[in-house]
Coordinates of C-alpha atoms in Angstrom, one line a residue:
M1 CA 9.2 2.0 22.1
E2 CA 9.7 -0.6 24.9
F3 CA 8.6 -3.4 22.6
D4 CA 10.7 -2.4 19.6
T5 CA 13.8 -4.2 18.3
K6 CA 17.0 -3.0 19.9
T7 CA 18.6 -3.1 16.4
P8 CA 19.3 0.5 15.3
K9 CA 16.5 2.1 13.2
S10 CA 16.8 3.9 9.9
V11 CA 17.2 7.6 10.6
T12 CA 16.8 10.7 8.4
S13 CA 20.3 11.9 9.3
D14 CA 22.1 9.0 7.7
P15 CA 23.4 10.5 4.4
T16 CA 23.7 7.0 2.8
S17 CA 20.0 6.1 3.4
F18 CA 16.8 6.4 1.5
A19 CA 15.4 8.0 4.6
S20 CA 17.7 11.0 4.1
D21 CA 16.7 11.2 0.4
S22 CA 13.0 11.0 1.3
V23 CA 12.8 13.8 3.9
R24 CA 14.9 16.2 1.7
Q25 CA 13.5 15.4 -1.8
R26 CA 10.2 13.5 -1.7
W27 CA 8.3 15.0 1.2
P28 CA 8.5 18.6 0.1
V29 CA 7.2 17.5 -3.3
I30 CA 4.3 15.6 -1.7
L31 CA 3.4 18.6 0.5
T32 CA 3.5 20.9 -2.5
G33 CA 1.1 18.5 -4.3
A34 CA -1.2 18.6 -1.3
V35 CA -1.2 22.4 -1.4
D36 CA -2.0 22.3 -5.1
D37 CA -4.9 19.9 -4.6
V38 CA -6.5 22.1 -1.9
Y39 CA -6.1 25.2 -4.1
R40 CA -7.9 23.4 -6.9
A41 CA -10.7 22.3 -4.6
I42 CA -11.0 25.9 -3.2
S43 CA -11.4 27.3 -6.8
K44 CA -14.4 25.0 -7.3
T45 CA -16.5 26.2 -4.4
D46 CA -18.5 29.4 -4.0
D47 CA -18.9 28.9 -0.2
P48 CA -16.9 31.6 1.5
E49 CA -16.7 29.6 4.8
K50 CA -15.3 26.6 2.9
Q51 CA -12.9 28.8 1.0
A52 CA -11.6 30.4 4.3
E53 CA -11.1 27.0 5.9
G54 CA -9.3 25.8 2.7
K55 CA -6.9 28.8 2.8
K56 CA -6.1 28.0 6.4
I57 CA -5.3 24.4 5.5
V58 CA -3.0 25.7 2.7
E59 CA -1.2 27.8 5.3
Q60 CA -0.8 24.9 7.6
L61 CA 0.6 22.6 4.9
G62 CA 3.0 25.4 3.8
A63 CA 4.2 25.8 7.4
L64 CA 4.7 22.0 7.7
K65 CA 6.8 22.0 4.5
Y66 CA 8.9 24.9 5.9
E67 CA 9.5 23.0 9.2
V68 CA 10.7 19.9 7.2
Q69 CA 12.9 21.8 4.9
H70 CA 14.4 24.0 7.7
D71 CA 15.0 21.1 10.1
R72 CA 12.7 22.4 12.8
K73 CA 11.8 20.2 15.8
L74 CA 8.8 17.9 15.5
S75 CA 6.1 19.7 17.4
P76 CA 3.5 17.9 19.6
I77 CA 0.1 17.6 18.1
E78 CA -1.9 20.0 20.2
V79 CA -5.4 19.5 18.9
D80 CA -8.0 16.9 19.8
D81 CA -9.6 15.5 16.7
G82 CA -11.6 12.9 18.5
Y83 CA -8.8 10.4 19.0
P84 CA -6.9 11.7 22.1
E85 CA -5.1 8.3 22.8
E86 CA -3.6 8.3 19.3
I87 CA -2.4 11.9 19.6
A88 CA -1.0 11.2 23.1
A89 CA 0.9 8.2 21.8
Y90 CA 2.5 10.4 19.0
N91 CA 3.3 13.1 21.4
K92 CA 4.8 10.7 24.0
E93 CA 7.1 9.2 21.2
I94 CA 8.3 12.7 20.3
Q95 CA 9.2 13.3 24.0
D96 CA 10.8 9.8 24.4
L97 CA 12.9 10.5 21.3
G98 CA 14.2 13.7 22.9
N99 CA 12.3 16.2 20.9
P100 CA 14.1 15.5 17.6
S101 CA 14.3 17.6 14.4
W102 CA 13.1 16.5 11.0
L103 CA 16.6 15.8 9.7
D104 CA 17.7 13.6 12.6
V105 CA 14.8 11.3 13.6
P106 CA 13.7 7.7 13.0
W107 CA 12.4 7.6 9.5
L108 CA 9.4 5.4 10.1
F109 CA 8.0 7.4 13.0
S110 CA 8.6 10.8 11.4
E111 CA 6.8 9.8 8.2
C112 CA 3.8 8.4 10.1
Y113 CA 3.8 11.6 12.2
M114 CA 3.7 13.8 9.1
Y115 CA 0.6 12.2 7.7
R116 CA -1.1 12.0 11.1
R117 CA -0.5 15.7 11.6
I118 CA -1.8 16.6 8.1
S119 CA -4.9 14.7 9.0
T120 CA -5.6 17.1 11.9
F121 CA -5.6 20.1 9.5
F122 CA -8.8 18.6 7.9
T123 CA -10.6 16.8 10.7
L124 CA -11.1 19.9 12.8
T125 CA -12.9 21.8 10.0
K126 CA -16.5 22.0 9.1
H127 CA -16.3 21.6 5.3
W128 CA -13.1 19.5 4.8
K129 CA -13.5 17.0 7.6
N130 CA -13.6 13.9 5.3
Y131 CA -11.6 15.4 2.4
D132 CA -8.9 13.2 0.9
I133 CA -6.2 15.3 -0.6
F134 CA -4.9 12.3 -2.5
A135 CA -8.2 11.0 -3.9
R136 CA -7.8 12.8 -7.2
Q137 CA -4.3 11.4 -7.8
K138 CA -5.4 7.9 -6.8
I139 CA -8.3 7.7 -9.3
D140 CA -6.3 9.6 -12.0
T141 CA -3.5 7.0 -11.8
F142 CA -6.1 4.2 -12.1
R143 CA -7.3 5.8 -15.3
T144 CA -3.7 6.0 -16.6
S145 CA -3.4 2.3 -15.9
R146 CA -6.1 1.6 -18.5
N147 CA -4.1 -0.8 -20.6
A148 CA -3.1 -3.0 -17.7
V149 CA -6.7 -2.8 -16.2
L150 CA -8.2 -4.0 -19.4
E151 CA -5.6 -6.7 -19.9
L152 CA -6.3 -8.1 -16.4
A153 CA -10.1 -7.8 -16.8
S154 CA -9.9 -10.0 -19.9
R155 CA -7.6 -12.5 -18.2
Y156 CA -9.7 -12.5 -15.0
K157 CA -13.0 -13.2 -16.9
E158 CA -11.5 -16.1 -18.8
L159 CA -10.0 -17.7 -15.8
I160 CA -13.0 -17.3 -13.5
E161 CA -15.4 -18.7 -16.1
Q162 CA -13.0 -21.6 -16.6
I163 CA -12.7 -22.3 -12.9
Q164 CA -16.5 -22.2 -12.6
A165 CA -16.9 -24.5 -15.5
D166 CA -14.3 -27.0 -14.2
K167 CA -15.7 -27.2 -10.6
N168 CA -17.3 -30.5 -11.2
S169 CA -14.4 -32.1 -13.1
T170 CA -11.2 -33.5 -11.8
H171 CA -9.1 -30.9 -9.9
D172 CA -5.9 -30.0 -11.7
E173 CA -3.6 -29.1 -8.9
E174 CA -0.6 -28.3 -11.1
A175 CA -2.6 -25.8 -13.1
E176 CA -4.1 -24.2 -9.9
K177 CA -0.6 -23.8 -8.5
L178 CA 0.6 -22.1 -11.6
L179 CA -2.4 -19.7 -11.5
F180 CA -1.8 -19.1 -7.8
T181 CA 1.8 -18.0 -8.7
E182 CA 0.7 -15.8 -11.6
F183 CA -2.0 -14.0 -9.6
F184 CA 0.3 -13.4 -6.7
E185 CA 3.0 -12.1 -8.9
I186 CA 0.5 -9.7 -10.6
C187 CA -0.3 -8.6 -7.0
L188 CA 3.3 -8.2 -6.1
W189 CA 4.3 -6.0 -9.0
G190 CA 1.0 -4.0 -8.8
N191 CA 2.7 -1.6 -6.4
A192 CA 5.1 -0.6 -9.0
T193 CA 2.8 2.4 -9.1
D194 CA 3.3 3.6 -5.5
L195 CA 2.2 7.3 -5.9
S196 CA 4.5 8.6 -3.2
L197 CA 7.4 7.7 -5.5
L198 CA 5.8 8.9 -8.8
T199 CA 6.7 12.5 -8.3
N200 CA 8.6 12.8 -11.6
L201 CA 7.1 10.1 -13.9
T202 CA 5.2 10.8 -17.1
Y203 CA 2.0 9.0 -18.3
E204 CA 4.1 6.8 -20.6
D205 CA 6.4 5.8 -17.8
I206 CA 3.5 4.7 -15.6
Q207 CA 2.1 2.5 -18.5
K208 CA 5.6 0.9 -18.9
L209 CA 5.5 -0.2 -15.3
Q210 CA 2.5 -2.4 -15.8
G211 CA 1.2 -5.3 -18.0
S212 CA 2.2 -8.9 -18.5
A213 CA 5.4 -8.3 -20.5
A214 CA 6.7 -6.2 -17.6
R215 CA 5.8 -8.9 -15.1
K216 CA 7.5 -11.7 -17.1
A217 CA 10.7 -9.6 -17.3
A218 CA 10.6 -9.0 -13.6
E219 CA 10.2 -12.6 -12.4
K220 CA 14.0 -13.0 -12.1
N221 CA 14.0 -10.0 -9.8
I222 CA 12.1 -11.8 -7.0
L223 CA 15.0 -12.3 -4.5
I224 CA 13.0 -14.5 -2.0
N225 CA 10.0 -16.4 -3.1
D226 CA 7.9 -18.2 -0.4
L227 CA 4.8 -18.6 -2.6
P228 CA 5.0 -22.4 -2.8
A229 CA 4.9 -22.7 1.0
S230 CA 2.0 -20.2 1.1
Y231 CA 0.1 -22.3 -1.4
E232 CA 0.5 -25.4 0.7
I233 CA -1.0 -23.6 3.7
L234 CA -4.2 -22.8 1.8
K235 CA -4.3 -26.1 0.0
K236 CA -4.0 -28.0 3.2
A237 CA -6.8 -26.0 4.9
R238 CA -9.1 -26.8 2.0
A239 CA -8.1 -30.5 1.9
D240 CA -8.7 -30.8 5.6
G241 CA -12.3 -29.7 5.0
Q242 CA -12.0 -26.5 7.1
E243 CA -15.4 -24.8 6.7
E244 CA -14.0 -21.2 7.1
R245 CA -10.8 -20.4 5.3
R246 CA -10.0 -16.7 5.6
V247 CA -7.3 -14.7 3.9
D248 CA -6.6 -11.1 5.1
F249 CA -5.0 -8.3 3.0
V250 CA -3.4 -5.5 5.0
L251 CA -3.7 -3.1 2.1
D252 CA -1.2 -0.7 0.6
N253 CA -2.0 1.5 -2.4
A254 CA -5.4 2.4 -3.9
G255 CA -6.1 2.6 -7.6
F256 CA -4.4 0.0 -9.8
E257 CA -2.8 -1.8 -6.9
L258 CA -6.2 -2.2 -5.1
Y259 CA -7.6 -3.5 -8.4
V260 CA -4.9 -6.2 -8.6
D261 CA -5.5 -7.1 -4.9
L262 CA -9.1 -7.7 -5.8
V263 CA -8.1 -9.8 -8.8
L264 CA -6.1 -12.0 -6.5
A265 CA -8.9 -12.0 -3.9
G266 CA -11.4 -13.1 -6.6
F267 CA -9.2 -15.9 -7.7
L268 CA -8.7 -17.2 -4.2
L269 CA -12.5 -17.2 -3.6
A270 CA -13.3 -18.8 -7.0
S271 CA -10.8 -21.6 -6.6
G272 CA -11.9 -22.4 -3.0
L273 CA -8.5 -21.7 -1.6
A274 CA -10.3 -19.1 0.5
T275 CA -14.0 -18.8 1.6
Q276 CA -13.6 -15.2 2.8
I277 CA -11.3 -12.2 2.1
V278 CA -10.9 -9.5 4.7
L279 CA -9.5 -6.2 3.3
R280 CA -7.8 -4.0 5.9
P281 CA -7.6 -0.3 4.8
K282 CA -6.3 2.8 6.5
S283 CA -8.6 5.2 8.4
M284 CA -7.1 8.5 7.1
P285 CA -5.3 9.8 4.0
W286 CA -1.9 8.1 4.4
F287 CA 1.4 7.9 2.5
V288 CA -0.3 9.5 -0.5
S289 CA -1.8 6.5 -2.1
D290 CA -2.9 4.1 0.7
V291 CA -6.4 2.6 0.5
L292 CA -9.2 4.2 2.5
P293 CA -12.7 2.5 2.7
G294 CA -14.0 5.1 0.2
D295 CA -11.4 4.0 -2.4
F296 CA -13.0 0.6 -2.6
S297 CA -16.3 2.2 -3.4
A298 CA -14.7 4.6 -5.9
L299 CA -13.0 1.7 -7.7
L300 CA -16.3 -0.4 -7.9
N301 CA -18.1 2.7 -9.2
A302 CA -15.5 3.3 -11.9
I303 CA -15.7 -0.2 -13.3
S304 CA -19.5 -0.4 -12.9
Q305 CA -19.7 2.1 -15.8
P306 CA -16.4 1.5 -17.6
K307 CA -17.3 3.5 -20.7
T308 CA -18.2 6.6 -18.8
F309 CA -15.1 6.3 -16.6
F310 CA -12.5 5.7 -19.2
E311 CA -14.0 7.8 -22.0
T312 CA -14.7 11.0 -20.0
Q313 CA -11.9 13.5 -20.3
S314 CA -10.0 14.2 -17.1
E315 CA -9.1 17.7 -16.2
D316 CA -5.5 17.2 -17.4
E317 CA -6.7 15.7 -20.7
K318 CA -8.9 18.7 -21.3
L319 CA -6.0 21.0 -20.7
Q320 CA -3.8 19.0 -23.1
G321 CA -6.6 18.6 -25.7
K322 CA -6.5 14.8 -25.5
I323 CA -9.6 12.7 -26.1
P324 CA -9.6 9.2 -24.6
E325 CA -10.1 6.4 -27.0
P326 CA -13.5 4.6 -26.7
L327 CA -13.6 1.2 -25.1
S328 CA -14.5 -1.7 -27.4
E329 CA -17.6 -3.7 -26.6
K330 CA -15.5 -6.6 -25.4
E331 CA -13.4 -4.4 -23.1
A332 CA -16.6 -2.9 -21.5
E333 CA -18.1 -6.4 -21.1
D334 CA -15.0 -7.7 -19.5
L335 CA -14.9 -4.9 -16.9
S336 CA -18.7 -5.3 -16.3
F337 CA -18.1 -8.9 -15.6
V338 CA -15.3 -8.0 -13.1
F339 CA -17.6 -5.5 -11.4
Q340 CA -20.5 -8.0 -11.1
D341 CA -18.2 -10.7 -9.7
W342 CA -16.7 -8.5 -7.0
A343 CA -20.0 -6.7 -6.1
T344 CA -21.8 -10.1 -5.7
R345 CA -19.0 -11.4 -3.5
H346 CA -19.1 -8.2 -1.4
A347 CA -22.9 -8.4 -1.0
E348 CA -22.6 -12.1 0.0
G349 CA -20.0 -11.3 2.7
Q350 CA -17.1 -13.1 0.9
L351 CA -15.3 -9.9 0.4
V352 CA -15.4 -7.6 3.4
M353 CA -13.7 -4.3 4.4
R354 CA -12.5 -4.1 8.1
P355 CA -10.8 -0.8 9.0
N356 CA -8.8 -0.4 12.2
R357 CA -7.1 2.8 13.3
Y358 CA -4.1 0.8 14.5
W359 CA -2.8 0.7 10.9
T360 CA -2.1 4.5 11.1
A361 CA -0.2 4.3 14.5
G362 CA 3.3 5.7 14.5
G363 CA 5.3 2.6 15.5
S364 CA 6.3 -0.7 14.1
F365 CA 4.2 -3.9 14.2
W366 CA 6.6 -5.3 16.8
R367 CA 4.2 -3.4 19.1
L368 CA 1.0 -4.8 17.7
P369 CA 0.4 -7.8 20.0
H370 CA 0.9 -5.5 23.1
E371 CA -0.8 -2.3 21.8
A372 CA -3.7 -3.9 19.8
P373 CA -4.4 -7.3 21.3
E374 CA -7.9 -7.5 19.9
L375 CA -6.6 -6.8 16.4
H376 CA -3.9 -9.4 17.0
D377 CA -6.5 -12.0 18.0
D378 CA -8.5 -11.2 14.9
L379 CA -5.5 -11.7 12.6
K380 CA -5.0 -15.2 14.1
G381 CA -8.3 -16.2 12.6
A382 CA -6.9 -16.0 9.1
E383 CA -5.0 -18.8 7.3
L384 CA -2.8 -16.2 5.8
V385 CA -2.4 -12.5 6.4
I386 CA -0.9 -10.8 3.4
F387 CA 0.9 -7.6 4.2
K388 CA 1.1 -5.5 1.0
G389 CA 3.9 -3.2 0.1
D390 CA 7.0 -1.5 1.4
L391 CA 5.6 0.4 4.4
N392 CA 4.1 -2.7 5.8
Y393 CA 7.4 -4.5 5.4
R394 CA 9.2 -1.6 7.1
K395 CA 6.7 -1.8 10.0
L396 CA 7.0 -5.6 10.2
T397 CA 10.8 -5.5 10.5
G398 CA 10.9 -2.3 12.7
D399 CA 12.6 -0.4 9.8
A400 CA 15.9 -1.4 11.4
H401 CA 19.4 -2.0 10.2
W402 CA 19.3 -5.7 10.2
D403 CA 22.1 -7.7 8.7
P404 CA 20.5 -8.7 5.3
T405 CA 21.0 -12.4 6.1
T406 CA 18.8 -12.2 9.2
P407 CA 15.9 -14.7 8.9
F408 CA 12.6 -12.9 8.0
Q409 CA 10.8 -14.5 11.0
Q410 CA 13.4 -13.3 13.4
A411 CA 13.1 -9.7 12.1
L412 CA 9.4 -9.8 12.9
G413 CA 10.0 -10.2 16.6
P414 CA 6.6 -10.7 18.4
M415 CA 4.8 -11.0 15.0
G416 CA 7.0 -13.9 14.1
K417 CA 7.4 -17.3 15.8
G418 CA 4.7 -18.0 18.3
S419 CA 2.5 -15.1 17.2
G420 CA -0.2 -17.4 15.9
V421 CA -0.2 -15.3 12.7
N422 CA 0.9 -16.6 9.3
V423 CA 2.5 -13.5 7.8
L424 CA 3.1 -13.2 4.1
S425 CA 4.8 -10.0 3.0
L426 CA 4.6 -9.0 -0.7
R427 CA 7.1 -6.2 -1.2
T428 CA 8.9 -4.5 -4.0
C429 CA 12.0 -3.0 -2.3
K430 CA 11.7 0.8 -1.8
A431 CA 13.7 1.3 1.4
D432 CA 17.0 0.2 2.9
V433 CA 15.7 -2.5 5.2
V434 CA 15.9 -6.0 3.7
V435 CA 16.2 -9.4 5.4
G436 CA 16.3 -13.1 4.5
L437 CA 18.9 -12.8 1.7
P438 CA 21.5 -15.5 1.1
A439 CA 25.0 -14.6 2.2
G440 CA 26.8 -12.4 -0.3
K441 CA 23.6 -11.4 -2.2
D442 CA 23.5 -7.8 -0.8
E443 CA 27.1 -7.3 -1.8
E444 CA 26.4 -8.7 -5.3
L445 CA 23.5 -6.3 -5.8
R446 CA 25.4 -3.3 -4.6
K447 CA 27.9 -4.0 -7.4
T448 CA 25.2 -3.8 -10.1
E449 CA 24.6 -0.6 -12.0
G450 CA 23.1 2.0 -9.7
G451 CA 23.3 -0.5 -6.8
G452 CA 25.3 1.7 -4.5
G453 CA 28.8 0.3 -5.0
D454 CA 31.2 1.3 -2.2
S455 CA 29.1 4.4 -1.3
G456 CA 27.7 2.7 1.8
A457 CA 24.2 3.1 0.3
R458 CA 22.0 0.1 -0.5
R459 CA 20.7 1.9 -3.6
W460 CA 19.6 -1.3 -5.3
A461 CA 16.7 -1.5 -2.8
W462 CA 15.3 2.0 -3.3
H463 CA 13.5 1.9 -6.6
G464 CA 11.2 -1.2 -6.7
K465 CA 13.3 -3.1 -9.3
W466 CA 13.8 -6.0 -6.8
A467 CA 11.1 -7.8 -4.8
V468 CA 10.7 -10.3 -1.9
V469 CA 7.8 -12.6 -1.0
C470 CA 8.5 -13.7 2.6
L471 CA 6.5 -16.1 4.7
S472 CA 6.6 -16.5 8.5
Q473 CA 4.4 -19.3 9.9
G474 CA 3.4 -18.1 13.4
E475 CA 2.9 -21.4 15.2

């Protein structure tokens, strides 16, 4: 806590905050879903030992839900699951915060603590050690994103083939800049399907969140757009003849969002704006939909056999009597092309996965240079470090009550000026914290329908309708 911003943090006791809404409304739904997932897994095994362990996990999840709903104190994590320093850090923070209760605690820490504690329910078992309670949801949501997946596969194949064909011809910088913008905007709006927020949406609602028409309509909702300056960084490195030009992705959600991250990564590599992409996933099931290393393999497996994946009935489709439409030959070929392109780049070391357990620590990234100096030094080696999604934005800014006109770089503290890291945050707004806005913009947005008005709540920033693309150059 000593390295954190002194600006007050978002707390669950603030009735005008999304933090309050989350702890009371969203978290019980997420924990109920976790219980349901384990029950489903128990019903599919005949192993009595695995069943018994599963039932104990269900009890632990139920007890945690009870604690949250009845405002119990956050209890220290008393088990050693092989990472004693992590657990000690979480327990020390609980103590330093004065042993708070769920309904009056800094939001960022308590949410991280909840997922870290859930992890211990599984890691100490024999049969559930590596089980991801959210895996089924992640891959199911990717299947329901079928229309957008196919649309992007077709677009990707056309553009990559075009880039490869044009490699020996005159470089069209204006066209490249437009493509750069398009691919980044696809990547930005990809997290419109953050699973932790999709607790009440139907299949049709999910589909409406995706696709080119939705992206076009949403362009005007990007409140800050530092993509032009980001393009200049990568273009200059290439023009200067730098042999190694790395771009890192600190990942957010799996499924469709990981797919669009890889679409952007493939474009950056094919265009020569990057020579290597480093993907940085989480190390444990985290915030429902966050990427684990296994999600990368699951996605590649899915698109390696697109007909099997999209034409096989899911459990829910079987219950509803729905039969998926077959893919056309072109659709299957487009996805096979995408798979081959990414698999080849992965095999050749252009696309690598580099996990680090620091991404599941309980604090903000203000602490990163001090608590994880080796990771900090590694990040300095990239031309650009893209932090995806809302949680990473909250961690970058300390999830604090900044004045919304505070410059983004200032709100990053030690990860801003002088950090040596070029930070690019792609974020659709799903929490209260927001910085870098022009004077008067927050007030203007509060006056829009559902924006919060005079309630004291910044409701316009809760639901992913608005986005920011913020760059901090770390020199």
